[in-house]
mmCIF file of C-alpha atoms in Angstrom:
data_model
loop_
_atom_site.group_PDB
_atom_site.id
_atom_site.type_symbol
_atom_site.label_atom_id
_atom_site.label_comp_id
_atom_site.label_asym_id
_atom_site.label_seq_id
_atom_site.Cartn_x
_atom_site.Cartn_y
_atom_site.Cartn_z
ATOM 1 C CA UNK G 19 111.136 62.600 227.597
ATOM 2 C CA UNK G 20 110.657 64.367 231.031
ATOM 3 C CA UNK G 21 109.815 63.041 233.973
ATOM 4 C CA UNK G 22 109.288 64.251 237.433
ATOM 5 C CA UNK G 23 110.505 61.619 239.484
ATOM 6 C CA UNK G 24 113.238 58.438 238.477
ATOM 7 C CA UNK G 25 111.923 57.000 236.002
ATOM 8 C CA UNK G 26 111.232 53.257 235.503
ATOM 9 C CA UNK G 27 112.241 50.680 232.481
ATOM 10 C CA UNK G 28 110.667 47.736 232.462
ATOM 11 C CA UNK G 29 112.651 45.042 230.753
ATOM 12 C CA UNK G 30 111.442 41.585 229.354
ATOM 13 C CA UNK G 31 114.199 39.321 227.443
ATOM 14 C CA UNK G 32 116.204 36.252 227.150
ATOM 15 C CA UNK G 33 117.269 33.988 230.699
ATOM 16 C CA UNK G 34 119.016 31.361 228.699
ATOM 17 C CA UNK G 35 122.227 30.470 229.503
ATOM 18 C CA UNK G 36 123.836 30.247 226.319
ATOM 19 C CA UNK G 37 123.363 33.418 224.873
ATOM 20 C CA UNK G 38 125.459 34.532 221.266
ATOM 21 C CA UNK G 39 127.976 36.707 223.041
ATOM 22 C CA UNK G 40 126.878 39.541 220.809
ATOM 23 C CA UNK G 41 123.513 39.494 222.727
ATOM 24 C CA UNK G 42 124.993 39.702 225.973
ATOM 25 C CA UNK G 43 127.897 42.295 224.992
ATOM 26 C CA UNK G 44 124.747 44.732 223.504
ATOM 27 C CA UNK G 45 122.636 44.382 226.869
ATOM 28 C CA UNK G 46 125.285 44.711 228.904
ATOM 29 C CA UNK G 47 125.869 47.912 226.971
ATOM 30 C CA UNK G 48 122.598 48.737 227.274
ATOM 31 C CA UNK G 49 122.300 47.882 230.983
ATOM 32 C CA UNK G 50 125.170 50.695 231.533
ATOM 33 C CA UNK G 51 123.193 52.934 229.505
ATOM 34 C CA UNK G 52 119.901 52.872 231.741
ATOM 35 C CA UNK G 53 122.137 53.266 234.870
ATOM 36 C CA UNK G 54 123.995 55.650 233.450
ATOM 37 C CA UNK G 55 120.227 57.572 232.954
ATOM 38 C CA UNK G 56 119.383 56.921 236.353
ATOM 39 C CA UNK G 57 116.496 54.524 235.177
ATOM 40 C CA UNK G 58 114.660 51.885 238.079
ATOM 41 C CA UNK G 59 114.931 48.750 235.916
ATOM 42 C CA UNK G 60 112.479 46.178 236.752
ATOM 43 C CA UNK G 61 112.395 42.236 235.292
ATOM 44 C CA UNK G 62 111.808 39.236 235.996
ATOM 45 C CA UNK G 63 114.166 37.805 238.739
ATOM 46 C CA UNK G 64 116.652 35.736 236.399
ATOM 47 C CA UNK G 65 120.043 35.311 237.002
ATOM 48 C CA UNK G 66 121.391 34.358 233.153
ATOM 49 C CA UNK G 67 121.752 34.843 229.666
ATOM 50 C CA UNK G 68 121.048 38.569 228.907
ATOM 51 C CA UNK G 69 119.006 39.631 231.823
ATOM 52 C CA UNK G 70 122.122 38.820 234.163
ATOM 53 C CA UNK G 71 124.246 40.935 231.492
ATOM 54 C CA UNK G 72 121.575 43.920 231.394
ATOM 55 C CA UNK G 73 121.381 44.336 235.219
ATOM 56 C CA UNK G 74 125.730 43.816 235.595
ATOM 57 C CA UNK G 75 125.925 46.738 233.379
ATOM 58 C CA UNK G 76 123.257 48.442 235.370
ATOM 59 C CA UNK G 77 125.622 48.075 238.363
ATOM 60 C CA UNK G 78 128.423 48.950 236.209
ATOM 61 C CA UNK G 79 127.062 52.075 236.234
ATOM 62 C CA UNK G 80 125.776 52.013 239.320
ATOM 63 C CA UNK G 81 122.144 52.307 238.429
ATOM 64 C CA UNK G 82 118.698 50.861 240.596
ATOM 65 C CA UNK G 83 117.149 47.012 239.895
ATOM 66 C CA UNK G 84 114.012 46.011 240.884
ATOM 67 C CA UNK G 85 113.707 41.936 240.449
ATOM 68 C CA UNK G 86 109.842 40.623 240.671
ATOM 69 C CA UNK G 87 109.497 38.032 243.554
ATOM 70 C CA UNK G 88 109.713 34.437 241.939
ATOM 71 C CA UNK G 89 106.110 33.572 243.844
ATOM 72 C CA UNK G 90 104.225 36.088 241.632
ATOM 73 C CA UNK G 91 102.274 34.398 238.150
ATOM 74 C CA UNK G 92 103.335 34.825 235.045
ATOM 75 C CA UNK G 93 100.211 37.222 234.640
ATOM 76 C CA UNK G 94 100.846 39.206 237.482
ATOM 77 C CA UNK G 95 104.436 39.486 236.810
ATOM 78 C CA UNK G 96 103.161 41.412 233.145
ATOM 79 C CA UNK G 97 100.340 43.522 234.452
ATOM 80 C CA UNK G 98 103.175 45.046 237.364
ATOM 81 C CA UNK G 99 105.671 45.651 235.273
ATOM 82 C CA UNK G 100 103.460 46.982 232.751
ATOM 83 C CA UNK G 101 102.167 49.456 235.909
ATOM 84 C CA UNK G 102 105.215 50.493 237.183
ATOM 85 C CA UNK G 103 107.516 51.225 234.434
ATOM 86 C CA UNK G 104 107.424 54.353 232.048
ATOM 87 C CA UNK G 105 108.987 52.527 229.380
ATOM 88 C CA UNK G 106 108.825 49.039 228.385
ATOM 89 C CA UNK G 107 111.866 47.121 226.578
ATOM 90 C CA UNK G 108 111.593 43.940 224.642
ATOM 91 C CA UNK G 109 115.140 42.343 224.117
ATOM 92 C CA UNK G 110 116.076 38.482 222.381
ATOM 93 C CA UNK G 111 114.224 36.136 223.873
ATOM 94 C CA UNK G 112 112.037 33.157 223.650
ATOM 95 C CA UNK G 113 108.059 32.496 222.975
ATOM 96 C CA UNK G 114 107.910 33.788 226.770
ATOM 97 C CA UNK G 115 109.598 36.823 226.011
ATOM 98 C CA UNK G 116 106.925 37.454 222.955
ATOM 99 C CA UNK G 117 104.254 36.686 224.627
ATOM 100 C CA UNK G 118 105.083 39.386 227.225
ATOM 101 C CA UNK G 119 105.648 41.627 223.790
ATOM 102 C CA UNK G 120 102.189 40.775 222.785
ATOM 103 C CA UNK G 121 100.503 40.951 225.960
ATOM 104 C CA UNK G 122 101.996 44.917 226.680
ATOM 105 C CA UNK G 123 100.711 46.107 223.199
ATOM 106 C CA UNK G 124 97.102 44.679 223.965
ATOM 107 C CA UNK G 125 97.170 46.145 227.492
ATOM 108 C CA UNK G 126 98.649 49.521 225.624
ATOM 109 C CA UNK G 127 95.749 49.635 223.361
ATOM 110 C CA UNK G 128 93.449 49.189 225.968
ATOM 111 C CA UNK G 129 94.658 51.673 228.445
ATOM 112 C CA UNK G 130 93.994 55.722 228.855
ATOM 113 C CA UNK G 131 97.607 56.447 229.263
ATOM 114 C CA UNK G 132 99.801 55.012 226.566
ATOM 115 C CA UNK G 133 102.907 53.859 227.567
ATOM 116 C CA UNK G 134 105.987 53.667 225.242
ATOM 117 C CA UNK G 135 107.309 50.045 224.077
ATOM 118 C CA UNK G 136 110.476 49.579 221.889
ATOM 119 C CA UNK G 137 111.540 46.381 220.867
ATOM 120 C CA UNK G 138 115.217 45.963 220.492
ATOM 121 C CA UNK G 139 115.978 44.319 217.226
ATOM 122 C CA UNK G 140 119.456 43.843 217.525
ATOM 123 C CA UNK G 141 121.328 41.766 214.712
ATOM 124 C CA UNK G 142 117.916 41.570 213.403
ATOM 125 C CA UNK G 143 116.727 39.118 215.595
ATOM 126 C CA UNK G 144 113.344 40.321 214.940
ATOM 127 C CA UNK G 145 113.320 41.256 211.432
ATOM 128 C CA UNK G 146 111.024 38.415 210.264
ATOM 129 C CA UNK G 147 108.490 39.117 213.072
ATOM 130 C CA UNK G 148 108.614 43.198 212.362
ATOM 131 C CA UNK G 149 107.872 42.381 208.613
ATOM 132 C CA UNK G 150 104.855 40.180 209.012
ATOM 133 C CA UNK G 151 103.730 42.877 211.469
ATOM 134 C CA UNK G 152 104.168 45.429 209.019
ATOM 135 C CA UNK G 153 102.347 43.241 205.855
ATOM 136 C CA UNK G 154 99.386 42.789 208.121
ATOM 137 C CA UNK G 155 99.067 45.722 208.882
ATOM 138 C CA UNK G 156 98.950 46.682 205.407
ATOM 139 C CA UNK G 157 96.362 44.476 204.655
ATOM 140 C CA UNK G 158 94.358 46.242 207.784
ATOM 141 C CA UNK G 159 94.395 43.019 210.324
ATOM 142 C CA UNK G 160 96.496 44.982 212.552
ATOM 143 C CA UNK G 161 97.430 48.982 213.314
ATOM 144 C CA UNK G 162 100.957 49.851 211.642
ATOM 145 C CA UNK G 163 103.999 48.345 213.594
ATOM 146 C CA UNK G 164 104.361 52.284 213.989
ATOM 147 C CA UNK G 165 101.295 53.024 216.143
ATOM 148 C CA UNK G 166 102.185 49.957 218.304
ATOM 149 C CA UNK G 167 106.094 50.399 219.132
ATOM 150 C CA UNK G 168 109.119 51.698 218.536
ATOM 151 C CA UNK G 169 112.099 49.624 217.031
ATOM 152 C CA UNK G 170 115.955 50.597 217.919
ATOM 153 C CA UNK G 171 118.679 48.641 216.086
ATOM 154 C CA UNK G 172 121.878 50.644 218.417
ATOM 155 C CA UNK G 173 122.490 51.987 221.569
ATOM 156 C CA UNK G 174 122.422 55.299 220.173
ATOM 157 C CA UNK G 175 118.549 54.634 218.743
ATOM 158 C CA UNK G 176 117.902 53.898 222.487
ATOM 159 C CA UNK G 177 119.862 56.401 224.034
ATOM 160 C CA UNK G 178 117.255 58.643 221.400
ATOM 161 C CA UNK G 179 114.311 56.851 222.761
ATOM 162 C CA UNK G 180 115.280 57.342 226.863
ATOM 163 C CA UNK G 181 116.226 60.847 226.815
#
């Protein structure tokens, strides 16, 4: 992927507190990565659970973050991020974070310039959702899982996905 100026990353995922450790050891990980790549990450202004390990390994590598003001709506806070990142990440998360999933594949569908969207389905977190993606799509209720997003499962299938 090329771009002309930094590039953005928007990231949507978990804020919960108690987070598995392997969650927050994988977006720390991944948080050095996009600094590493010289990405603008933007999210929702959070200050736990994986979003607070994403943006420490962001400044691990001393990469840029972009928190949304706490005063914007839930709406809002979607349709910016959706319009000012390049790239949109879904980690873990909760119904919110979902919803957000849901909400950037139906403004994606509807928009002239596609953007990409990879859902990060680490430890399989989202195996069960992926699969009943992929049978309805099968049975045509839906486009292919394929046509909507892209899945990584590693660091490296990110690393694949960002550069």
């Amino acid at each position: 992927m090329v771009f002309l100026t930094q590039p953005s990353i928007g990231i949507i995922c978990s804020s919960k507190m108690e987070v598995p450790k392997p969650l927050t050891d994988f977006a720390f990980e991944f948080g050095n990565l996009i600094g590493k790549l010289h990405f603008n990450v933007i999210y929702n202004e959070n200050n736990s659970g994986l979003i607070e390990a994403l943006k420490n390994g962001v400044k691990n590598a001393k990469g840029d973050l972009n928190s949304l003001n706490k005063d914007i709506s839930k709406t809002k806070k979607s349709q910016f991020i959706y319009e000012n990142s390049d790239i949109l990440c879904i980690l873990p998360g909760s119904l919110d974070t979902l919803s957000e999933f849901i909400k950037f594949i139906n403004i994606n569908k509807n928009s002239n310039t596609k953007k990409t969207i990879i859902i990060v389905d680490i430890l399989n977190y989202f195996s069960n959702l992926l699969n009943w993606l992929e049978e309805i799509s099968l049975i045509n209720m839906t486009e292919s899982p394929a046509e909507m997003f892209c899945i990584a499962r590693s660091i490296s299938d990110l690393e694949k996905f960002l550069t």
